[in-house]
Amino acid sequence: MCSKCGQELNQPEEAVVLGVYRGFLWYRTETQGNEGADEGRTWAWYWSPNELPELLLIRRGGKDMTLVENSACDVSDYENAAEHSPFEPRSTLEMRARTDFDTFVELATRSHSAASDMQLVERLNAYCAAIGLDVTNLSITDVVVPGEVGEGDDEVGVVHGRPRTRSLVVDDYFTSPTLKDITGPELRARTAVLRVLNSKILRVLPFIAVRPDDGSSTQPIEVAGSAGLNNFTRGSADFLSTSMKLRSLRRLVFTSTKRAFWDDVLRATTTSTPLPSDEYEDPREIRVIRINRIQAQASKLSLLSQPGDRLRRSVFGQLYREMRVWSDSFFRRAYCGKGHGGQRRAFKVKFLGEGVNDYGGPYRAVFEQIVDELQMDNVELSKGEQGLLPLLIPCPNRRSATGSNQDKFLLNPSCGTALLTNGPMALDLHRFLGKLIGTAVRHGLQMGLDLPALVWRPLAGLEVSRAHLENVDIAAANNLCRVEELNPGTETAVQEVEEVLGYLTLSTTLSDGVEVPLVPQGEKMPVTFANRELYVHLVEKTRLTESSQQLAALKHGLASVLPMELAPLFTPQELEVLICGRREVDVDLLHQCTEYSEGATETMPHVQHFWEVLREMTSEERTSFLRFVWARSRMPNSAKDFPMNFKLQAALDPGAVGHPDQYLPHAQTCFFALRLPAYTSKDVLRAKLLYAIQNSPNMDADVRLHNAEGWADA
């Protein structure tokens, strides 16, 4: 291109064609050389039909078109195309899919229910996340059943280098009777209806108060079967409101539809940051926070006997000390500096004693270390506390290594330490944690907090039940079942009652081991066969709501940074992925979002060995690798959510070129890049890569510091 938006360019630019929409050809400008190579995605723009003759086509797919005669864009067919339908079928499947409207209506309405539609939406969400497409951009060849695979296989290829699944319905995915035997035409018709429904919903969402009563963070946790907590006193008008119907049918709304509205609200509520006079300087509103990670190492914190001292020295405590007086608007900033790899931020970080400049990597590393500190329960503490910091504790299933969800942590129901009681300061820490989580979400970071449904369901406005208690404390749930199932009519009833109830009182033990009475003086009242139902009800209610104050404070912090009134649009699983990402590092997705530069190509033997080694790693090793190259432990949910591609580069140092097996790989977390020497074997590559991953706790590649601040008393 020699001109853009009617203005002549200083030098020609290249552009990638994105597609046609509403009669315009949309494109994105390619970065030239290294200028702006790491600035993140550029905006899309369009050409009108009369501008097309001025374009020069230089590449089509992987083919160089510069030597092809008359390679300028030929628009001779464009005018003729106006005489034909823009939806002319291009494959056998598309030809067969054409039908009249009455037949379409019959196909779309045949034996469908809300439950079957919800399962279909769930499958469409998963399928599109895997291939990196929006549901609204699926082609007709994507929406097929196994019996149709093979019809026009040439139409089914790859998306961004990643093979598409041959069928939307795989391995008897659907359990709904309506969907188990669905035909291809029925599947496509119903998918079309759901897409139209979602387009209508997206248009009206700005006019619906999704959760009118969500202005207060003190809304109680709803417990299934507890009439006192299911507030139906608001009247039938609210019960039949549009917002309530929308919340009840949230599973009919595509994740991409919800995310589109969510992202619009995020942009609208972002605090504006004035640009500096020098583009290479930071605005004064972006404050620099000095962090001493050396003194905050777990091995040093665990030697401190007082939990309050550990909190003060931790990275979380250092941030709290600096940022607790900031107004909420500071956390809603999303400034992106030049050369920062597209990383949005609310502040900058200065790591004391580490030779690194914050171009994005240190900023991400701060959030990762906070997660590590909050969920570190594998250190020995002098007073036997369950975690390094008092805000989160391992769930009972994790401590006893029984049941499911042994990776989950709970909000500490007591948050009691020698310094912090369950009072204003402790709750303020939870509010601050909520603000940090919200800031991370705004900036495209996923804090890898392993929290259970007992947290996500109340945030999404849904009730909790005993099944959710069982997921984190199977022993307590089984005990309640035994008490409920006591049968006085059996011959061994007396003995069984004594065995089950003999040691119980009207009290219960919370997740942190603290015993609390269920009624005044309950710890002195025995549980009898007559009051056993009351005991079960009170224990269940107490355990399910034990962290209600902490959760309310966390939600208050989240709501000051994020539009949490929209949270009831999401399912608990969607909300968890939105805020915390997915645990597993998807190697295929990473491979799909990789670019090769500075001498590296995908066909090189050591590059192929690299991907093989990455796939053979354990889940923990892959997470450590992601931290090594990107300073984060969770990947975005899909390819379209990546702010930048992973860059795999050749090691150009003369020593690494001549003797590659003697050198380690080198990562630049700010730019999501890895320089990989051309190792002579797969085994050498594995050993060098794992060694680098496991022995790089600090960031020292930018500048070398001697007698550096931060190492005193280290």
XYZ file of C-alpha atoms in Angstrom:
714
model
C 0.000 0.000 0.000
C 1.231 3.490 -0.854
C -1.652 5.287 0.841
C -4.011 4.640 3.718
C -7.196 6.459 4.698
C -6.620 8.912 1.828
C -3.114 9.883 2.992
C 0.170 9.107 1.251
C 2.525 6.873 3.260
C 6.215 7.665 3.725
C 7.041 4.149 2.565
C 4.933 1.305 1.167
C 3.343 -1.050 3.693
C 2.179 -4.639 3.441
C -1.220 -5.805 4.635
C -2.874 -9.158 5.284
C -6.397 -9.590 3.955
C -8.804 -10.703 6.688
C -11.979 -11.152 4.646
C -15.051 -9.497 3.191
C -17.783 -7.994 5.352
C -20.680 -5.775 4.245
C -19.162 -5.051 0.872
C -15.709 -4.023 2.116
C -12.394 -5.879 2.006
C -10.909 -5.837 5.503
C -7.182 -5.963 6.205
C -4.557 -5.616 8.929
C -1.243 -3.837 8.416
C 1.872 -5.970 8.797
C 4.757 -4.592 10.861
C 7.843 -3.731 8.840
C 11.183 -5.061 10.079
C 11.498 -4.838 13.862
C 9.579 -1.565 14.194
C 6.655 -2.285 16.449
C 7.112 -6.036 16.092
C 6.102 -6.611 19.666
C 3.462 -3.932 20.013
C 0.606 -6.458 19.965
C -2.151 -6.657 17.407
C -2.873 -3.732 15.122
C -6.358 -2.564 14.283
C -8.234 -3.795 11.222
C -9.418 -1.430 8.479
C -11.025 -1.814 5.064
C -10.794 -0.989 1.366
C -13.813 0.079 -0.630
C -14.408 -1.519 -4.069
C -13.019 1.498 -5.960
C -9.707 1.212 -4.061
C -9.050 -2.406 -5.056
C -7.477 -1.697 -8.488
C -4.720 0.248 -6.733
C -3.569 -2.780 -4.715
C -0.732 -5.102 -5.643
C -1.064 -8.734 -4.610
C 2.358 -10.009 -3.487
C 1.493 -13.338 -1.792
C -1.449 -15.707 -1.904
C -1.189 -18.380 0.761
C 2.469 -19.392 0.624
C 2.946 -18.532 -3.061
C 4.944 -15.491 -4.151
C 2.810 -13.484 -6.596
C 5.249 -10.658 -7.340
C 6.479 -12.356 -10.543
C 3.033 -13.223 -11.807
C 1.989 -11.042 -14.712
C -0.823 -8.614 -13.940
C -0.820 -9.499 -10.254
C -2.727 -6.364 -9.382
C -6.080 -7.153 -7.808
C -8.547 -8.014 -10.547
C -12.002 -6.720 -9.704
C -13.592 -7.583 -13.014
C -15.664 -10.254 -11.313
C -16.701 -7.953 -8.507
C -19.242 -6.050 -10.583
C -20.603 -9.260 -12.070
C -20.820 -10.806 -8.608
C -23.459 -8.253 -7.679
C -25.842 -10.032 -10.034
C -25.511 -13.261 -8.058
C -26.170 -14.228 -4.468
C -23.174 -13.628 -2.176
C -24.063 -16.943 -0.517
C -23.563 -19.085 -3.602
C -22.591 -22.607 -2.384
C -19.000 -23.605 -2.975
C -18.982 -27.288 -1.941
C -21.095 -30.422 -2.238
C -22.180 -30.129 1.382
C -23.219 -26.507 0.892
C -25.202 -27.466 -2.212
C -27.051 -30.163 -0.270
C -27.665 -27.817 2.658
C -29.719 -25.394 0.586
C -33.404 -25.692 1.406
C -36.618 -23.704 1.420
C -37.717 -21.802 4.512
C -40.567 -24.143 5.497
C -38.221 -27.132 5.494
C -35.691 -25.153 7.500
C -38.310 -24.318 10.152
C -39.289 -27.982 10.396
C -35.654 -29.051 10.812
C -34.898 -26.332 13.355
C -37.874 -27.041 15.617
C -37.956 -30.836 15.552
C -37.988 -32.247 19.130
C -35.697 -29.632 20.640
C -35.697 -28.466 24.254
C -33.822 -25.924 26.338
C -31.710 -28.739 27.814
C -30.648 -30.058 24.396
C -29.917 -26.533 23.174
C -27.723 -25.898 26.222
C -25.717 -29.027 25.482
C -25.344 -28.006 21.843
C -24.126 -24.534 22.873
C -21.626 -26.147 25.254
C -20.246 -28.266 22.420
C -20.082 -25.311 20.031
C -18.187 -23.300 22.650
C -15.638 -26.081 23.188
C -15.219 -26.750 19.462
C -14.638 -23.084 18.612
C -12.227 -22.563 21.513
C -10.163 -25.491 20.218
C -9.850 -24.127 16.677
C -9.667 -20.451 17.640
C -12.838 -19.290 15.896
C -15.926 -17.395 16.944
C -19.123 -19.449 16.735
C -20.564 -16.863 14.355
C -17.671 -17.522 11.948
C -18.177 -21.272 11.658
C -18.688 -22.414 8.087
C -21.242 -24.983 7.046
C -18.475 -27.561 6.650
C -17.693 -27.247 10.370
C -21.203 -28.160 11.513
C -21.310 -31.811 10.470
C -22.052 -35.172 12.061
C -19.818 -38.262 11.686
C -21.898 -39.704 8.841
C -21.221 -36.642 6.707
C -17.437 -36.648 7.103
C -15.910 -37.424 3.747
C -18.300 -35.224 1.786
C -15.940 -32.571 0.527
C -12.987 -33.360 2.783
C -11.024 -30.926 0.693
C -13.072 -28.204 2.326
C -11.965 -29.258 5.806
C -8.432 -28.064 6.404
C -6.579 -26.215 9.101
C -7.138 -23.045 11.084
C -3.922 -21.094 11.716
C -1.929 -24.263 11.157
C -4.060 -26.385 13.473
C -6.242 -29.213 12.049
C -9.961 -28.842 12.567
C -11.954 -31.644 14.118
C -13.634 -33.552 11.302
C -17.005 -33.613 13.062
C -18.744 -31.341 15.545
C -20.217 -34.471 17.147
C -17.482 -36.863 18.299
C -17.417 -39.958 20.504
C -21.091 -39.802 21.501
C -20.522 -36.405 23.094
C -24.225 -35.654 23.480
C -26.202 -37.311 26.276
C -29.502 -35.626 25.385
C -31.826 -38.111 23.589
C -32.740 -35.320 21.166
C -29.120 -34.835 20.138
C -27.805 -38.400 20.215
C -29.433 -39.220 16.868
C -29.491 -35.742 15.355
C -28.975 -35.523 11.598
C -26.654 -33.112 9.860
C -29.437 -30.882 8.467
C -31.104 -30.711 11.895
C -27.798 -29.850 13.566
C -27.076 -27.039 11.115
C -30.604 -25.653 11.326
C -30.591 -25.579 15.117
C -27.108 -24.048 15.159
C -28.364 -21.322 12.826
C -31.272 -20.585 15.179
C -28.911 -20.349 18.160
C -26.607 -18.005 16.256
C -29.500 -15.694 15.401
C -30.691 -15.822 19.017
C -27.230 -14.813 20.223
C -26.984 -11.945 17.747
C -30.297 -10.599 19.076
C -29.192 -11.052 22.696
C -25.936 -9.198 22.052
C -27.887 -6.218 20.717
C -30.182 -5.942 23.758
C -27.706 -6.792 26.529
C -26.812 -3.117 27.156
C -30.465 -2.484 28.045
C -30.848 -5.330 30.572
C -29.870 -5.054 34.229
C -28.387 -8.542 34.449
C -28.390 -8.524 38.248
C -30.396 -5.551 39.603
C -29.710 -6.468 43.242
C -25.992 -6.922 42.651
C -24.985 -3.449 43.747
C -24.035 -4.768 47.185
C -21.193 -7.180 47.792
C -22.909 -8.428 50.950
C -25.525 -10.463 49.101
C -25.721 -13.791 50.988
C -24.594 -17.130 49.619
C -27.663 -19.082 48.518
C -27.856 -22.638 49.865
C -29.985 -25.183 48.022
C -33.152 -26.020 49.927
C -32.768 -23.147 52.388
C -35.904 -21.025 52.042
C -34.497 -18.358 54.291
C -31.681 -17.646 51.873
C -33.686 -17.956 48.673
C -35.166 -14.490 48.717
C -38.533 -14.601 46.989
C -39.875 -11.530 48.758
C -39.071 -9.223 45.883
C -42.403 -9.995 44.245
C -43.579 -11.763 41.136
C -42.557 -8.869 38.875
C -38.873 -9.525 39.547
C -39.416 -13.288 39.371
C -40.721 -12.902 35.826
C -38.246 -10.197 34.818
C -36.222 -10.385 31.634
C -32.979 -10.377 33.603
C -34.066 -13.348 35.689
C -35.075 -15.303 32.584
C -31.750 -14.448 30.975
C -29.843 -15.686 34.032
C -31.805 -18.937 34.059
C -30.987 -19.484 30.368
C -27.350 -18.343 30.523
C -26.207 -21.655 29.037
C -27.977 -20.767 25.764
C -25.680 -17.779 25.277
C -22.371 -18.457 23.526
C -19.261 -17.709 25.539
C -18.122 -15.447 22.699
C -21.366 -13.443 22.966
C -20.849 -12.917 26.688
C -17.182 -12.079 26.220
C -17.974 -9.538 23.488
C -20.294 -7.604 25.807
C -17.927 -8.054 28.773
C -15.004 -6.680 26.739
C -17.087 -3.707 25.592
C -17.898 -2.824 29.206
C -14.242 -3.266 30.206
C -13.160 -0.820 27.513
C -15.869 1.653 28.483
C -14.811 1.600 32.150
C -11.049 1.804 31.580
C -9.402 4.764 33.276
C -7.833 7.026 30.670
C -4.067 7.520 30.928
C -2.662 10.676 29.256
C 0.193 9.921 26.872
C 3.640 11.335 27.761
C 5.356 13.923 25.590
C 8.101 11.382 24.829
C 6.679 8.086 23.586
C 9.566 6.176 25.202
C 8.766 7.551 28.651
C 5.995 6.423 30.956
C 3.152 8.689 32.078
C 3.422 9.954 35.623
C 0.147 8.168 36.395
C 1.961 4.835 35.923
C 3.738 4.556 39.245
C 6.806 2.400 39.871
C 6.581 -0.071 42.764
C 9.829 -1.404 44.243
C 9.593 -5.101 45.056
C 12.174 -7.172 46.939
C 11.629 -10.724 45.691
C 14.883 -11.919 47.219
C 13.651 -11.343 50.770
C 10.269 -12.790 49.778
C 11.573 -16.235 48.837
C 9.558 -19.018 50.439
C 12.637 -20.467 52.130
C 13.192 -17.153 53.940
C 9.545 -16.439 54.754
C 9.078 -19.878 56.305
C 11.766 -19.076 58.899
C 9.634 -16.244 60.303
C 7.521 -17.452 63.215
C 4.946 -14.643 63.091
C 2.432 -14.807 60.216
C 2.238 -11.011 60.207
C 5.977 -10.785 59.528
C 5.638 -13.241 56.647
C 2.807 -11.165 55.216
C 4.802 -7.924 55.406
C 7.835 -9.404 53.620
C 5.851 -11.253 50.960
C 5.333 -9.769 47.500
C 1.600 -9.621 48.254
C 2.293 -7.681 51.449
C 4.709 -5.308 49.718
C 2.106 -4.529 47.062
C -0.575 -4.052 49.724
C 1.624 -1.606 51.600
C 2.202 0.474 48.448
C -1.224 0.250 46.811
C -3.797 0.034 49.607
C -4.469 3.794 49.481
C -4.884 3.888 45.697
C -8.312 4.789 44.410
C -10.226 2.128 42.499
C -9.738 4.023 39.234
C -5.967 3.361 39.345
C -6.604 -0.384 39.152
C -8.721 0.146 36.027
C -5.873 1.638 33.987
C -4.704 -0.283 30.922
C -1.676 1.624 29.659
C 0.510 -0.010 27.002
C 3.943 1.530 26.507
C 6.026 1.444 23.351
C 8.181 -1.665 23.225
C 6.238 -3.422 25.996
C 5.015 -6.231 23.778
C 1.391 -5.177 23.967
C 1.257 -5.754 27.733
C -1.340 -3.500 29.351
C -0.584 -2.355 32.883
C -1.681 -0.215 35.838
C 1.821 0.191 37.327
C 5.466 -0.685 36.690
C 7.708 -2.931 38.748
C 11.295 -2.480 39.894
C 12.793 -5.719 41.224
C 15.468 -4.827 43.777
C 18.716 -6.705 43.205
C 17.662 -8.116 39.824
C 19.026 -6.737 36.591
C 15.815 -6.531 34.624
C 13.777 -3.750 33.061
C 10.008 -3.986 33.169
C 8.858 -4.332 29.575
C 6.116 -6.733 30.621
C 7.867 -9.781 32.060
C 8.367 -8.467 35.627
C 4.807 -7.130 35.654
C 3.436 -10.599 34.865
C 5.876 -12.231 37.293
C 4.464 -10.215 40.216
C 1.003 -11.719 39.742
C 2.486 -15.199 39.412
C 4.449 -14.878 42.659
C 1.352 -13.695 44.511
C -0.443 -16.880 43.456
C 2.524 -18.963 44.610
C 2.555 -17.271 48.011
C -1.184 -17.651 48.554
C -1.234 -21.339 47.588
C 2.030 -22.500 49.162
C 1.230 -25.235 51.684
C 4.330 -27.412 51.268
C 6.577 -25.518 53.703
C 7.053 -26.299 57.383
C 5.966 -23.445 59.641
C 6.848 -23.145 63.307
C 3.246 -22.822 64.489
C 1.825 -25.452 62.154
C -0.174 -23.058 59.979
C -1.700 -24.524 56.836
C -0.245 -21.986 54.412
C 2.510 -19.435 53.992
C -0.031 -16.579 54.006
C -3.323 -16.660 55.925
C -5.796 -15.759 53.162
C -6.144 -19.201 51.543
C -5.948 -22.689 53.015
C -5.825 -26.126 51.347
C -9.217 -27.810 51.259
C -9.731 -30.818 53.588
C -9.616 -33.221 50.631
C -6.157 -31.890 49.760
C -4.886 -32.224 53.320
C -6.200 -35.776 53.691
C -5.432 -36.822 50.089
C -8.956 -38.224 49.672
C -11.844 -37.470 47.365
C -11.855 -35.143 44.386
C -10.454 -31.641 43.862
C -7.271 -32.280 45.822
C -5.736 -29.284 44.037
C -8.226 -26.771 45.461
C -7.818 -24.037 48.064
C -10.496 -22.304 50.140
C -10.879 -18.810 51.510
C -9.735 -19.051 55.128
C -12.993 -18.815 57.151
C -11.201 -17.475 60.222
C -8.183 -15.750 58.667
C -6.863 -15.796 62.231
C -3.214 -15.154 62.996
C -1.332 -13.475 65.797
C -1.539 -10.202 63.843
C -4.683 -10.584 61.776
C -8.001 -11.469 63.343
C -11.202 -11.893 61.416
C -11.655 -8.125 61.456
C -11.412 -5.100 59.182
C -7.731 -5.521 58.284
C -8.122 -9.183 57.349
C -11.158 -8.422 55.194
C -9.310 -5.499 53.606
C -6.644 -7.969 52.486
C -9.346 -10.000 50.745
C -10.690 -6.846 49.104
C -7.182 -5.996 47.928
C -6.771 -9.513 46.538
C -10.005 -9.005 44.599
C -8.624 -5.767 43.143
C -5.410 -7.488 42.047
C -7.367 -10.319 40.421
C -9.535 -7.776 38.612
C -6.468 -5.866 37.432
C -4.958 -9.073 36.052
C -8.164 -9.858 34.139
C -8.217 -6.374 32.606
C -4.647 -6.835 31.396
C -5.121 -10.244 29.810
C -3.441 -12.165 32.638
C -4.885 -15.240 34.282
C -3.991 -15.660 37.960
C -3.817 -19.410 38.496
C -5.879 -19.561 41.688
C -7.260 -23.059 42.259
C -10.604 -22.223 43.836
C -13.595 -24.600 44.002
C -17.227 -24.218 42.963
C -17.971 -22.952 46.492
C -16.366 -19.696 45.315
C -17.368 -19.549 41.654
C -21.052 -20.418 42.035
C -21.875 -17.577 44.479
C -19.926 -15.149 42.281
C -22.094 -16.292 39.363
C -25.245 -15.858 41.455
C -25.970 -19.580 41.843
C -26.760 -21.608 44.941
C -24.460 -24.161 46.554
C -25.384 -27.576 47.909
C -23.965 -30.539 49.781
C -22.499 -31.893 46.555
C -20.204 -28.875 46.449
C -19.194 -29.469 50.070
C -18.370 -33.067 49.180
C -16.084 -31.830 46.406
C -13.789 -30.205 48.983
C -14.536 -32.193 52.196
C -15.751 -35.691 51.442
C -15.371 -36.822 55.060
C -17.791 -34.164 56.329
C -20.320 -34.930 53.585
C -20.162 -38.679 54.279
C -20.668 -38.045 57.987
C -23.836 -36.048 57.273
C -25.133 -38.868 55.078
C -24.547 -41.427 57.843
C -26.468 -39.304 60.340
C -29.357 -38.850 57.892
C -29.583 -42.555 57.089
C -29.970 -43.745 60.690
C -32.970 -46.089 60.810
C -34.601 -46.696 64.203
C -36.503 -49.701 62.883
C -33.536 -52.068 62.587
C -32.385 -54.548 65.222
C -29.023 -52.819 65.540
C -30.550 -49.319 65.682
C -29.490 -48.551 69.257
C -25.932 -49.663 68.674
C -25.736 -47.791 65.350
C -27.101 -44.588 66.868
C -24.548 -44.745 69.662
C -21.763 -45.442 67.187
C -22.642 -42.546 64.871
C -23.973 -39.951 67.311
C -22.142 -40.836 70.482
C -19.317 -38.318 70.056
C -21.225 -35.563 68.234
C -22.345 -32.243 69.687
C -24.228 -29.334 68.134
C -20.978 -27.904 66.791
C -18.875 -28.377 63.686
C -15.279 -27.997 62.570
C -14.593 -25.493 59.799
C -12.151 -26.059 56.954
C -9.319 -24.433 58.909
C -9.816 -26.759 61.902
C -11.608 -24.241 64.131
C -14.595 -25.664 66.028
C -17.691 -23.423 66.151
C -21.065 -23.981 67.881
C -24.147 -24.390 65.705
C -26.358 -22.899 68.429
C -25.409 -20.998 71.594
C -23.490 -23.388 73.867
C -23.856 -26.016 71.145
C -20.488 -27.580 71.905
C -22.015 -28.816 75.182
C -25.227 -30.214 73.649
C -25.161 -33.805 72.387
C -26.684 -34.802 69.059
C -29.581 -37.204 69.578
C -31.762 -39.178 67.249
C -34.506 -36.579 67.797
C -32.430 -33.540 66.826
C -30.280 -35.191 64.173
C -32.127 -33.493 61.277
C -31.530 -30.079 62.842
C -27.864 -30.992 63.263
C -27.508 -31.987 59.593
C -29.239 -28.815 58.404
C -27.123 -26.513 60.583
C -23.825 -28.220 59.732
C -24.544 -28.071 56.004
C -25.568 -24.416 56.145
C -22.594 -23.437 58.329
C -20.006 -25.237 56.212
C -21.373 -23.922 52.909
C -21.356 -20.325 54.165
C -18.297 -20.475 56.433
C -16.312 -18.023 54.263
C -19.187 -15.681 53.409
C -17.491 -12.595 54.900
C -14.226 -13.279 53.094
C -16.058 -13.999 49.828
C -18.067 -10.781 50.153
C -14.831 -8.817 50.645
C -13.201 -10.554 47.661
C -16.259 -9.796 45.522
C -16.216 -6.169 46.660
C -12.625 -5.875 45.449
C -13.447 -7.568 42.148
C -16.479 -5.317 41.614
C -14.381 -2.176 42.081
C -12.281 -3.158 39.046
C -14.484 -5.478 36.947
C -18.163 -5.284 35.896
C -19.167 -8.076 38.283
C -22.845 -7.274 37.765
C -22.359 -9.195 34.493
C -21.004 -12.289 36.278
C -24.464 -13.978 36.398
C -24.327 -14.136 32.584
C -21.546 -16.713 32.875
C -21.605 -20.273 34.125
C -19.265 -20.981 37.060
C -16.917 -22.818 34.693
C -16.852 -19.902 32.236
C -16.249 -17.431 35.054
C -13.327 -19.497 36.345
C -11.734 -19.656 32.878
C -12.321 -15.923 32.357
C -10.598 -14.987 35.620
C -8.092 -17.790 36.214
C -7.628 -19.484 32.853
C -7.124 -23.223 32.346
C -4.695 -25.315 34.368
C -3.390 -27.377 31.472
C -0.858 -25.876 29.069
C -2.187 -26.744 25.614
C 0.905 -27.526 23.535
C -1.132 -27.684 20.317
C -2.529 -24.214 20.977
C 0.959 -22.886 21.748
C 2.273 -24.497 18.549
C -0.532 -22.843 16.627
C 0.449 -19.419 18.031
C 4.192 -19.703 17.320
C 6.292 -17.749 14.856
C 9.883 -18.562 13.867
C 12.525 -15.898 13.335
C 16.232 -15.056 13.357
C 17.282 -18.214 11.576
C 14.877 -20.708 13.144
C 12.401 -22.669 11.025
C 9.792 -25.230 11.925
C 11.485 -27.947 9.861
C 14.816 -27.836 11.725
C 15.521 -31.094 13.615
C 16.112 -29.407 16.970
C 12.881 -27.407 16.593
C 10.938 -30.604 15.955
C 12.679 -32.157 18.981
C 11.605 -29.131 21.016
C 7.911 -29.729 20.336
C 8.274 -33.444 21.003
C 9.946 -32.758 24.359
C 7.281 -30.216 25.281
C 4.515 -32.747 24.606
C 6.334 -35.378 26.671
C 6.673 -33.110 29.719
C 4.471 -33.506 32.763
C 1.738 -30.962 33.407
C 3.867 -29.285 36.101
C 6.906 -29.094 33.789
C 4.853 -27.481 31.006
C 3.545 -24.913 33.482
C 7.129 -24.184 34.569
C 8.126 -23.813 30.924
C 5.389 -21.229 30.349
C 6.646 -19.289 33.362
C 10.194 -19.493 32.025
C 9.324 -18.004 28.629
C 6.326 -15.765 29.485
C 6.281 -15.234 33.281
C 2.767 -16.669 33.560
C 1.364 -20.081 34.441
C -1.957 -20.001 32.580
C -2.508 -19.724 28.838
C -5.289 -17.748 27.176
C -8.375 -19.792 26.384
C -8.011 -19.635 22.591
C -5.713 -18.389 19.848
C -7.654 -15.159 19.375
C -6.959 -14.223 23.027
C -3.147 -14.310 22.636
C -1.791 -10.732 22.851
C 1.353 -11.857 21.005
C 2.739 -14.995 19.390
C 5.377 -17.212 20.972
C 8.680 -16.520 19.199
C 11.113 -19.371 18.689
C 14.505 -18.056 17.594
C 17.908 -19.473 16.772
C 20.809 -18.904 19.174
C 23.154 -16.670 17.172
C 25.995 -16.364 19.697
C 29.197 -17.698 18.041
C 29.816 -20.068 20.927
C 26.271 -21.430 20.788
C 26.565 -21.894 17.034
C 29.879 -23.774 17.285
C 29.203 -25.786 20.458
C 25.416 -25.800 21.015
C 25.439 -28.604 23.595
C 27.429 -26.401 25.983
C 24.818 -23.624 26.071
C 21.427 -23.209 27.721
C 18.294 -21.831 26.063
C 17.664 -18.155 26.764
C 14.181 -16.707 27.371
C 12.887 -13.139 27.171
C 9.678 -13.084 29.176
C 8.823 -9.519 28.141
C 8.583 -10.566 24.505
C 7.491 -14.227 24.889
C 10.631 -15.383 23.083
C 13.005 -18.332 23.397
C 16.460 -18.587 21.819
C 17.135 -22.267 21.296
C 20.617 -23.607 20.416
C 20.687 -26.294 17.725
C 21.246 -29.197 20.119
C 22.636 -32.361 18.589
C 20.040 -34.705 20.075
C 16.614 -34.767 21.644
C 18.002 -35.987 24.969
C 20.439 -33.075 25.192
C 17.649 -30.624 24.391
C 15.434 -32.102 27.108
C 18.182 -31.934 29.724
C 19.207 -28.354 28.884
C 15.634 -27.074 28.692
C 14.587 -28.618 32.012
C 17.742 -27.344 33.707
C 17.074 -23.804 32.484
C 13.430 -23.979 33.563
C 14.237 -25.252 37.041
C 17.146 -22.897 37.745
C 15.920 -19.460 36.678
C 14.112 -17.949 39.687
C 15.429 -14.427 39.082
C 15.517 -12.034 36.122
C 19.067 -10.832 35.405
C 19.499 -10.701 31.644
C 19.056 -6.972 31.012
C 21.790 -5.436 33.190
C 24.434 -6.828 35.516
C 24.300 -5.548 39.093
C 27.093 -5.698 41.684
C 26.465 -5.172 45.412
C 22.850 -4.813 44.383
C 20.144 -3.442 46.606
C 17.918 -6.206 47.856
C 20.643 -8.756 48.595
C 21.459 -7.429 52.052
C 21.034 -10.168 54.654
C 20.210 -12.604 51.871
